[in-house]
Short mmCIF file of C-alpha atoms and ligand atoms in Angstrom, two decimals:
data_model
loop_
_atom_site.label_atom_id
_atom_site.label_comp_id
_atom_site.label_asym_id
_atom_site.label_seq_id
_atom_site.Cartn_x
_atom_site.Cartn_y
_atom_site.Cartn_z
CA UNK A 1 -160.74 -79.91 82.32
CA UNK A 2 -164.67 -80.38 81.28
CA UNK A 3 -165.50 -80.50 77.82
CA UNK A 4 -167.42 -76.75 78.29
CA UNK A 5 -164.03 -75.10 80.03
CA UNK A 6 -161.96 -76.95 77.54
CA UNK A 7 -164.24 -75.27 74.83
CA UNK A 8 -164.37 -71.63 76.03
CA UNK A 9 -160.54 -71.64 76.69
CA UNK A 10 -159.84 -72.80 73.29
CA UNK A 11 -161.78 -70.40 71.62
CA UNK A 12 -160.29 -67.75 73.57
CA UNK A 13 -156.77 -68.89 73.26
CA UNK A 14 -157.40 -69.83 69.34
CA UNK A 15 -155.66 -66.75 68.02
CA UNK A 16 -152.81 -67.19 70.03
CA UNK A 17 -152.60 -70.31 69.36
CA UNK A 18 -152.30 -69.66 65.42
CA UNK A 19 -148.96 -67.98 65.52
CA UNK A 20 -147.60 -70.34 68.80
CA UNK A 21 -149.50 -74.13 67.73
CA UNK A 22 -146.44 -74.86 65.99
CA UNK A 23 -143.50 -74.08 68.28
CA UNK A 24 -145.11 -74.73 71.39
CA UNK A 25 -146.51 -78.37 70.71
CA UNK A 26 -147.12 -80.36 73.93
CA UNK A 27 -146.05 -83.58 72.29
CA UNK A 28 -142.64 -85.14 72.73
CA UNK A 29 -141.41 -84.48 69.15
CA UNK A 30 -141.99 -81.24 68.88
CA UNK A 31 -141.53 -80.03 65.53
CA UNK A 32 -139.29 -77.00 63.85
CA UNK A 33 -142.12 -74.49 62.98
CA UNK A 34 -144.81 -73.87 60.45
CA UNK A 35 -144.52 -70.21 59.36
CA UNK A 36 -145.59 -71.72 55.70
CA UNK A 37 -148.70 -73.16 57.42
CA UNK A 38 -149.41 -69.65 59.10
CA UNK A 39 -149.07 -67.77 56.20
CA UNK A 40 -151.20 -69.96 53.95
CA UNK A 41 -153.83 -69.67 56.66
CA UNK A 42 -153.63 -65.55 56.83
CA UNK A 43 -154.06 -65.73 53.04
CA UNK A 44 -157.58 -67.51 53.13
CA UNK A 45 -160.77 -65.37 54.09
CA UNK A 46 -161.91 -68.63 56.38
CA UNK A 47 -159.46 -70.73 57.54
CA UNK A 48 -160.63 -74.01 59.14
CA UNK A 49 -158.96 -75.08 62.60
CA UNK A 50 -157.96 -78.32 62.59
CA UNK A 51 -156.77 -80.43 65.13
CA UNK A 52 -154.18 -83.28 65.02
CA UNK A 53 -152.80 -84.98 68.15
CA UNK A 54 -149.07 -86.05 65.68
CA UNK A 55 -146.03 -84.09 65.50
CA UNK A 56 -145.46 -81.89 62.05
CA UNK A 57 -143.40 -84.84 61.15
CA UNK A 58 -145.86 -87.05 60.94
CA UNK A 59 -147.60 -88.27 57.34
CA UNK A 60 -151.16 -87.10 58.72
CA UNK A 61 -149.40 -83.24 59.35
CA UNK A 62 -147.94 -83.10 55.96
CA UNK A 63 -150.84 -84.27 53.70
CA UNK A 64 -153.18 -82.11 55.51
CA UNK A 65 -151.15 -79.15 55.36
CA UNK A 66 -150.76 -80.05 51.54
CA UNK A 67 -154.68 -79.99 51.67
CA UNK A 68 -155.14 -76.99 53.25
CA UNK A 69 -152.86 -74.82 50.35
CA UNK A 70 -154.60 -76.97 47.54
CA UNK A 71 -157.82 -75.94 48.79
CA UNK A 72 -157.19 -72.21 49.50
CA UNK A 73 -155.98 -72.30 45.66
CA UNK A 74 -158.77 -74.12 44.59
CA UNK A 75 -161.55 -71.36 46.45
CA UNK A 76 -159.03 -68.50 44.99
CA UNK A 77 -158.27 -68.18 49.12
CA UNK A 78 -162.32 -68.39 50.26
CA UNK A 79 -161.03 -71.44 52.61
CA UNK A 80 -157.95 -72.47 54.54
CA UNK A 81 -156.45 -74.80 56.46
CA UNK A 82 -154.81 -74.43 59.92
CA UNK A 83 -153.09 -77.39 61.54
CA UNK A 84 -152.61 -77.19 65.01
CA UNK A 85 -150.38 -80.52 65.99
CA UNK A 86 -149.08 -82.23 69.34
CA UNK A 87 -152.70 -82.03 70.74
CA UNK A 88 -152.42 -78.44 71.40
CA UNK A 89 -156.53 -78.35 70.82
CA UNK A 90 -156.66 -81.06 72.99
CA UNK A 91 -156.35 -84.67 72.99
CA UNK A 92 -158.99 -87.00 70.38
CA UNK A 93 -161.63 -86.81 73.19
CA UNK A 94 -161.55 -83.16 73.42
CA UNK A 95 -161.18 -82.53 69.92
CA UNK A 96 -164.20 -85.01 69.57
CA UNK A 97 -166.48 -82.28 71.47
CA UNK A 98 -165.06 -79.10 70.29
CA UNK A 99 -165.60 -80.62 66.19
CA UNK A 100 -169.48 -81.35 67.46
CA UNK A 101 -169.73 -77.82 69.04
CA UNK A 102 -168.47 -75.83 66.26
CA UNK A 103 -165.47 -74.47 68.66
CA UNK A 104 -162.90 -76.54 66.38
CA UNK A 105 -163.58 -77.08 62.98
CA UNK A 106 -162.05 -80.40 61.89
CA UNK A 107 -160.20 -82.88 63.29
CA UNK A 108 -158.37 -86.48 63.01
CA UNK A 109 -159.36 -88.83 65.30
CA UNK A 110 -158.93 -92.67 65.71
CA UNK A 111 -161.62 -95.22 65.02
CA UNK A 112 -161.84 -95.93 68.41
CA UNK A 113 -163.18 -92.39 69.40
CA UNK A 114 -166.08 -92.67 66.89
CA UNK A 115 -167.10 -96.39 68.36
CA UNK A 116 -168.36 -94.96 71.23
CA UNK A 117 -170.66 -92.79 69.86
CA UNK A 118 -171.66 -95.12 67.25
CA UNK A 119 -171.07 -98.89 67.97
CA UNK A 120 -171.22 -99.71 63.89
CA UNK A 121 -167.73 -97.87 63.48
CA UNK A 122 -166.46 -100.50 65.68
CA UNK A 123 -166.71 -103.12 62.54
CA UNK A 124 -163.29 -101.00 61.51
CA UNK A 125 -161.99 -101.32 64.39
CA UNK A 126 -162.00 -105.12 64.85
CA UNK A 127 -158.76 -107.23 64.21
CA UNK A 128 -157.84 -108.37 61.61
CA UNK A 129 -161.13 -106.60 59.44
CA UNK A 130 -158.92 -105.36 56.71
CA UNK A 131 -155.61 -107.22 55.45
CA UNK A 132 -153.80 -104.49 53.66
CA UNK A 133 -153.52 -100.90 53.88
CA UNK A 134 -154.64 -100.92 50.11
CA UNK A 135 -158.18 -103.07 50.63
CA UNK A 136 -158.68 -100.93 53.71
CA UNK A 137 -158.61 -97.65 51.58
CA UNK A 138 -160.86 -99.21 49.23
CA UNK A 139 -163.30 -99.31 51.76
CA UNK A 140 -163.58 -96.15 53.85
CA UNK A 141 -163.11 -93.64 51.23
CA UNK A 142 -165.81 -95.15 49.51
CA UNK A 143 -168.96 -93.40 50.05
CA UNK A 144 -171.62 -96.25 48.60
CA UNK A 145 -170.31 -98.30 51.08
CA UNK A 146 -169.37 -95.81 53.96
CA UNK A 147 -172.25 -92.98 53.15
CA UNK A 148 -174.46 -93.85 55.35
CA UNK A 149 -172.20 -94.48 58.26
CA UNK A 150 -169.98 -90.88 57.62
CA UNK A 151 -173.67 -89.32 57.85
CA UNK A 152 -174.77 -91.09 61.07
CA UNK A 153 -174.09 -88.96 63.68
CA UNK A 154 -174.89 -85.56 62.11
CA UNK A 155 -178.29 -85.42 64.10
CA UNK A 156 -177.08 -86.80 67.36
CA UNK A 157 -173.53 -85.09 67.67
CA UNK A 158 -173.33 -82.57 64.75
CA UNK A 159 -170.24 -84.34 63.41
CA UNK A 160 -169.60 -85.81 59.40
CA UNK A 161 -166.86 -87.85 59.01
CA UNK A 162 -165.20 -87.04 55.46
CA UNK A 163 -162.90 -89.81 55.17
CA UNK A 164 -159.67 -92.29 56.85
CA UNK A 165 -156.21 -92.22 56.82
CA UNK A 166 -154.87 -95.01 57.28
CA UNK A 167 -153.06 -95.96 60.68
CA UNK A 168 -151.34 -98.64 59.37
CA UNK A 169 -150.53 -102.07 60.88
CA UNK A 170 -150.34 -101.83 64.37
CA UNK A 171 -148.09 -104.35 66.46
CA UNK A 172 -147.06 -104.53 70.31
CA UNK A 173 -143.67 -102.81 71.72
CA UNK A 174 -142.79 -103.54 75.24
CA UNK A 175 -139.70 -102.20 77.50
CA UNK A 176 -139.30 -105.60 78.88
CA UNK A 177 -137.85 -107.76 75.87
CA UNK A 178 -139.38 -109.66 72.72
CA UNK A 179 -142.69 -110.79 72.41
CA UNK A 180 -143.56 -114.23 70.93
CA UNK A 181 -147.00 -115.80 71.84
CA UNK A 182 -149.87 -114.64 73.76
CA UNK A 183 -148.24 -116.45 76.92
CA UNK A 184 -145.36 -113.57 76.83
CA UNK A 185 -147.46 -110.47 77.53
CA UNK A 186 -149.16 -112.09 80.58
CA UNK A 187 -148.90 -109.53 83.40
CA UNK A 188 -147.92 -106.97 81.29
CA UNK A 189 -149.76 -103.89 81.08
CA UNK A 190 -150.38 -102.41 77.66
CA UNK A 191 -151.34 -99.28 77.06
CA UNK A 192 -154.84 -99.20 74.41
CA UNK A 193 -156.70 -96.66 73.07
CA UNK A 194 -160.07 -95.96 75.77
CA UNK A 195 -162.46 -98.08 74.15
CA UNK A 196 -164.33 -101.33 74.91
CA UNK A 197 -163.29 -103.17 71.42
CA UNK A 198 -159.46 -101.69 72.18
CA UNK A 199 -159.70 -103.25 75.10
CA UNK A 200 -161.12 -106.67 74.66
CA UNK A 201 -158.44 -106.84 71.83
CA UNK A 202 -155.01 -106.60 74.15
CA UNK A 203 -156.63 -108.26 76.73
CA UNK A 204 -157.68 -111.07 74.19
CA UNK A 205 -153.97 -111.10 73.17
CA UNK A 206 -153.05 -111.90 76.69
CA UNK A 207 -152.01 -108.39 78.27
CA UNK A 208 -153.65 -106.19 80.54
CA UNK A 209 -154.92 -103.38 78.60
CA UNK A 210 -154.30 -99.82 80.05
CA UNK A 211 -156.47 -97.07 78.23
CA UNK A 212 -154.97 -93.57 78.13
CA UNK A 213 -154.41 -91.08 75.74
CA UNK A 214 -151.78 -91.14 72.82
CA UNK A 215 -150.03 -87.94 74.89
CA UNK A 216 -149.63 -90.00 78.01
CA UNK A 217 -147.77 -92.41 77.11
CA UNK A 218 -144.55 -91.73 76.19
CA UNK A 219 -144.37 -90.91 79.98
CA UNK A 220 -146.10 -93.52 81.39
CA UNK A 221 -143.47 -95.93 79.64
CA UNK A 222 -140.58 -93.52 81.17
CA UNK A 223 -141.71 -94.24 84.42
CA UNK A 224 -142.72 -97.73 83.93
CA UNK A 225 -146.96 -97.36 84.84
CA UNK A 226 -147.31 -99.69 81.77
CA UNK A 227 -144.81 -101.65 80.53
CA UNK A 228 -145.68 -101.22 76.33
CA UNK A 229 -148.12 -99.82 73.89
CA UNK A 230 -149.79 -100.94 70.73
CA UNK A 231 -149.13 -98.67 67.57
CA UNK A 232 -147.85 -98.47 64.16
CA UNK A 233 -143.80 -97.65 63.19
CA UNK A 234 -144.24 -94.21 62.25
CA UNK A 235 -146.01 -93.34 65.80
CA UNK A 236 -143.58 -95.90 67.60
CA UNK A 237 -140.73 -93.33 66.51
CA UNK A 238 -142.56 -89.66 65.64
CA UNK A 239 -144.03 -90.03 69.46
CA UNK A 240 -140.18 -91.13 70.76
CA UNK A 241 -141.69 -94.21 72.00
CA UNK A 242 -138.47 -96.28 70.62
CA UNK A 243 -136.78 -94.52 73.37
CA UNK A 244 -138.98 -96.10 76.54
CA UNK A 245 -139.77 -99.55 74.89
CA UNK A 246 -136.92 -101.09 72.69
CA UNK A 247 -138.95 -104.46 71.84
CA UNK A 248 -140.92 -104.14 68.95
CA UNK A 249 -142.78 -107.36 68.10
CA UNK A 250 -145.11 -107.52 64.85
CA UNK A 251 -148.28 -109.09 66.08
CA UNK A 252 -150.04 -106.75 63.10
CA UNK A 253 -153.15 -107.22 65.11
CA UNK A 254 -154.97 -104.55 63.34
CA UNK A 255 -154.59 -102.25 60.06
CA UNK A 256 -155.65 -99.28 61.98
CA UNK A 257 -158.22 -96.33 60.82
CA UNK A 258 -158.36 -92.55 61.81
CA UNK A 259 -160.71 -90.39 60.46
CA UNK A 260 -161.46 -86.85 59.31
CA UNK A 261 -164.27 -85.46 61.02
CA UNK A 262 -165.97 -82.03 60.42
CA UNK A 263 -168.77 -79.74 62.47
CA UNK A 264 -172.32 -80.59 60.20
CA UNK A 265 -173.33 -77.40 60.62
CA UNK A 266 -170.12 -76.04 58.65
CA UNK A 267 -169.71 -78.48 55.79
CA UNK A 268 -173.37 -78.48 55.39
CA UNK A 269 -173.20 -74.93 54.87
CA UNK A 270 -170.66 -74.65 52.32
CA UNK A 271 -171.48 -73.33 49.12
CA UNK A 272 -171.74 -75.65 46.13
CA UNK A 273 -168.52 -74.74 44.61
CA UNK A 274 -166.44 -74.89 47.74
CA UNK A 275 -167.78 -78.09 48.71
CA UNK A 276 -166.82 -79.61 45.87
CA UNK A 277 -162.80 -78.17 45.76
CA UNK A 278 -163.20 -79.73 49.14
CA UNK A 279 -164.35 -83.46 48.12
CA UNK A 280 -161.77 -82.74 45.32
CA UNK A 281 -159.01 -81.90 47.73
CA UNK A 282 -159.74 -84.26 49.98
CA UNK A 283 -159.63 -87.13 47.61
CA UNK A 284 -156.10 -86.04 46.60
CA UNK A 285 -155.36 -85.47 50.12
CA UNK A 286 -156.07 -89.02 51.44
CA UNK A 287 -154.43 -90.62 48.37
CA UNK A 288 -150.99 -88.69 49.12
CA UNK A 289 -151.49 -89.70 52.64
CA UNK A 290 -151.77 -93.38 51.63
CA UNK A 291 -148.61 -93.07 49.46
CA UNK A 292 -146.39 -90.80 51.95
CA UNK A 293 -147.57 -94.15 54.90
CA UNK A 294 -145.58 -96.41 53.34
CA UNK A 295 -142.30 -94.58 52.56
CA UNK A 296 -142.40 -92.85 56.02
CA UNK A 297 -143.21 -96.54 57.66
CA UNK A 298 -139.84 -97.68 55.82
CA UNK A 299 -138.09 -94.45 56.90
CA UNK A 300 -138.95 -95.32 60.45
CA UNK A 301 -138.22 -98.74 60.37
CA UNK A 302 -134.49 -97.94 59.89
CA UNK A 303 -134.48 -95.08 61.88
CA UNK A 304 -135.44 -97.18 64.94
CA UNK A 305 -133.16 -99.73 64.37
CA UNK A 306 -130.28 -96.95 63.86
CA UNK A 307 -131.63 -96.32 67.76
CA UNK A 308 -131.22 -99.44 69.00
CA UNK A 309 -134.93 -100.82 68.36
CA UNK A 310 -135.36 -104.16 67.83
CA UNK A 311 -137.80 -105.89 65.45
CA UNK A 312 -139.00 -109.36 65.40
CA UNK A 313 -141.74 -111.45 63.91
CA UNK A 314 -144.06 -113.56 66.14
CA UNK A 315 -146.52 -116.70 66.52
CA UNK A 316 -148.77 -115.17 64.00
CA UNK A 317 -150.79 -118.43 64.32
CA UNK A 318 -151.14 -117.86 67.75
CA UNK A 319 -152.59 -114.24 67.91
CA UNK A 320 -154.92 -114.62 65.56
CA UNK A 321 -156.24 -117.88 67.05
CA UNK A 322 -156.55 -115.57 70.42
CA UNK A 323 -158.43 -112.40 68.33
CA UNK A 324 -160.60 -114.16 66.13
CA UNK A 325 -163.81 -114.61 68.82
CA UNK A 326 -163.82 -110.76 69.20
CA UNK A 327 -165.29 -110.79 65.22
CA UNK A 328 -168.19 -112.65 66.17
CA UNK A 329 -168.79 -111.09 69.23
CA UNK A 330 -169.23 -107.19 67.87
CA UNK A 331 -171.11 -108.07 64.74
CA UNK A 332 -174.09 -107.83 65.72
CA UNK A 333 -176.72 -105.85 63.23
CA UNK A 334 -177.46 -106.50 59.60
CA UNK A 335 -175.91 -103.25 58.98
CA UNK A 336 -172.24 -104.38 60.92
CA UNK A 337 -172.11 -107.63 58.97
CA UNK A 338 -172.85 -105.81 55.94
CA UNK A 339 -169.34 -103.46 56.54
CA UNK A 340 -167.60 -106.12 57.46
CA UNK A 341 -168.65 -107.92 54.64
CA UNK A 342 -167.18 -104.71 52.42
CA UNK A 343 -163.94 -104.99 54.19
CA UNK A 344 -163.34 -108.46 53.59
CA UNK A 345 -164.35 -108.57 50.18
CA UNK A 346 -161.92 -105.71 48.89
CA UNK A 347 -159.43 -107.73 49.94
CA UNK A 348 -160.08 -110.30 47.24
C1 LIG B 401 -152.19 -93.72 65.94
C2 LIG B 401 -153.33 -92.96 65.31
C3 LIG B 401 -153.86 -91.88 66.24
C4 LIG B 401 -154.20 -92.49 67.59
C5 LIG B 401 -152.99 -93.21 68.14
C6 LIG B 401 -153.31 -93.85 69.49
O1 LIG B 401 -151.05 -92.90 66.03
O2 LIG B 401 -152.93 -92.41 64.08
O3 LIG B 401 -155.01 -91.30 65.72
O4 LIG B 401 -154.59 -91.49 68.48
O5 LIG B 401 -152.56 -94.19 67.23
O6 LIG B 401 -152.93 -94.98 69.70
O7 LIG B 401 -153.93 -93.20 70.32
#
């Protein structure tokens, strides 16, 4: 479907949508219902349409629908929050186009979307960048570092990111059995987010990198079009993946980055006092998220295993010896060396 279809549809189908998003998610794990999440939203005089390609399991549904009642508190109900999950606005691409045409208000969407429209977010996206989920938080939700960069494509695509979540560390599962060196995944075709850096990284590793979208995959394992993915635990089980690829091998290649993104037009708008219960919610929001990752990682850690997942630890030598050229290659400008140069300092 084209971008312009894809928009009109959705903002016919939006109200709908409200009462079905949560039952009728398109996603493999589809989730038990949100009537708390539709009620909240009927309570605020604007509620703000999000959209989130995870299940309602997942940490990035929960803190945001925590974010969404906070705020409607915090504007005595003047703004809300509506989640819709399982890509039912669309997959990142879409929801990309819809945030920058005002059709969808806010959504989460992976570093790699945001590279393409401006290569400087691709300094986040490079391996190895950050080397802990706590230095990487440091970074992106701090706005005399990231300012300039969250404001950068307000004039060219109407979009202002507000912040990350982070993705966590992101390894290689496969259907076809444990993964060691570089030398294992040869022939093997991994599925990567559709972008150049995602790309050059699995290939880099020693795979054949497939892009497609997060939705896609869980089938294209089934029926053996690629034989593994890249993600983090919580996806590798929320998304079912554990099902269609049993080998779970922590290369840890990168501590990934999603991002909230919001239409200019609307956040610019705001009114003083609502735009700051939403920096003030947002802040809260992103530091729940950070502690909810780790005990949900954990969680899905065992919950694999209880599935018959297996976990093991690889050349770590040996990957990173195969990723580190990519770092030199993508910093290019003063102002990419300069991020990079953030990320690896908060790290000491
Ligand atoms: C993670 C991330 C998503 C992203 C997905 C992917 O789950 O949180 O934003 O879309 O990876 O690999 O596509």
């Amino acid at each position: 479907m084209s971008p312009k279809t894809l928009a009109a549809s959705v903002v016919a189908g939006l109200s709908a949508l409200a009462l079905a998003a949560c039952s009728a998610g398109t996603g493999p794990a589809t989730g038990t219902g949100n009537t708390a999440g539709s009620t909240q939203a009927a309570a605020a005089a604007k509620t703000l349409r999000l959209s989130l390609n995870q299940t309602e399991q997942h940490p990035s549904f929960i803190a945001l629908k925590h974010f969404g009642e906070r705020l409607a508190t915090a504007t005595n109900g003047r703004l809300g929050i509506q989640v819709y999950p399982n890509e039912t606005l669309g997959a990142q691409a879409e929801a990309l186009q819809l945030v920058g045409d005002g059709s969808v208000d806010l959504a989460i969407v992976s570093g790699s979307q945001l590279e393409k429209l401006n290569q400087d977010f691709s300094v986040f996206n490079l391996p190895l960048v950050f080397d802990s989920v706590e230095s990487q938080m440091k970074v992106v939700n701090n706005l005399d570092v990231v300012g300039d960069l969250y404001k950068s494509l307000e004039s060219s695509n109407q979009i202002t990111v507000v912040g990350g979540f982070t993705q966590g560390t992101r390894s290689v599962y496969t259907s076809k059995g444990p993964v060691n060196t570089p030398a294992d995944l040869k022939g093997q075709k991994i599925r990567v987010q559709d972008s150049p850096l995602a790309i050059a990284m699995v290939d880099a590793m020693g795979a054949s990198a497939t892009p497609m979208a997060f939705g896609e995959v869980y089938t294209a394992l089934q029926s053996g079009v690629i034989d593994g993915a890249e993600n983090n635990e919580v996806s590798y089980v929320t998304q079912k993946h554990l099902e269609v690829a049993k080998y779970f091998s922590r290369t840890n290649h990168l501590v990934g980055l999603d991002y909230l993104i919001i239409n200019s037009g609307l956040f610019n708008g705001l009114s003083a006092e609502d735009r700051a219960a939403f920096d003030k919610e947002w802040a809260a929001t992103f530091a729940e998220h950070t502690q909810l990752w780790a005990a949900e990682t954990d969680k899905a850690v065992q919950t694999a295993e209880a599935a018959g997942a297996k976990f093991n630890e690889v050349d770590t030598a040996a990957f990173r010896a195969a990723l580190e050229p990519l770092t030199a290659q993508y910093l290019k400008t003063d102002t990419q060396k300069a991020l990079y140069e953030a990320a690896q300092s908060a790290a000491n």
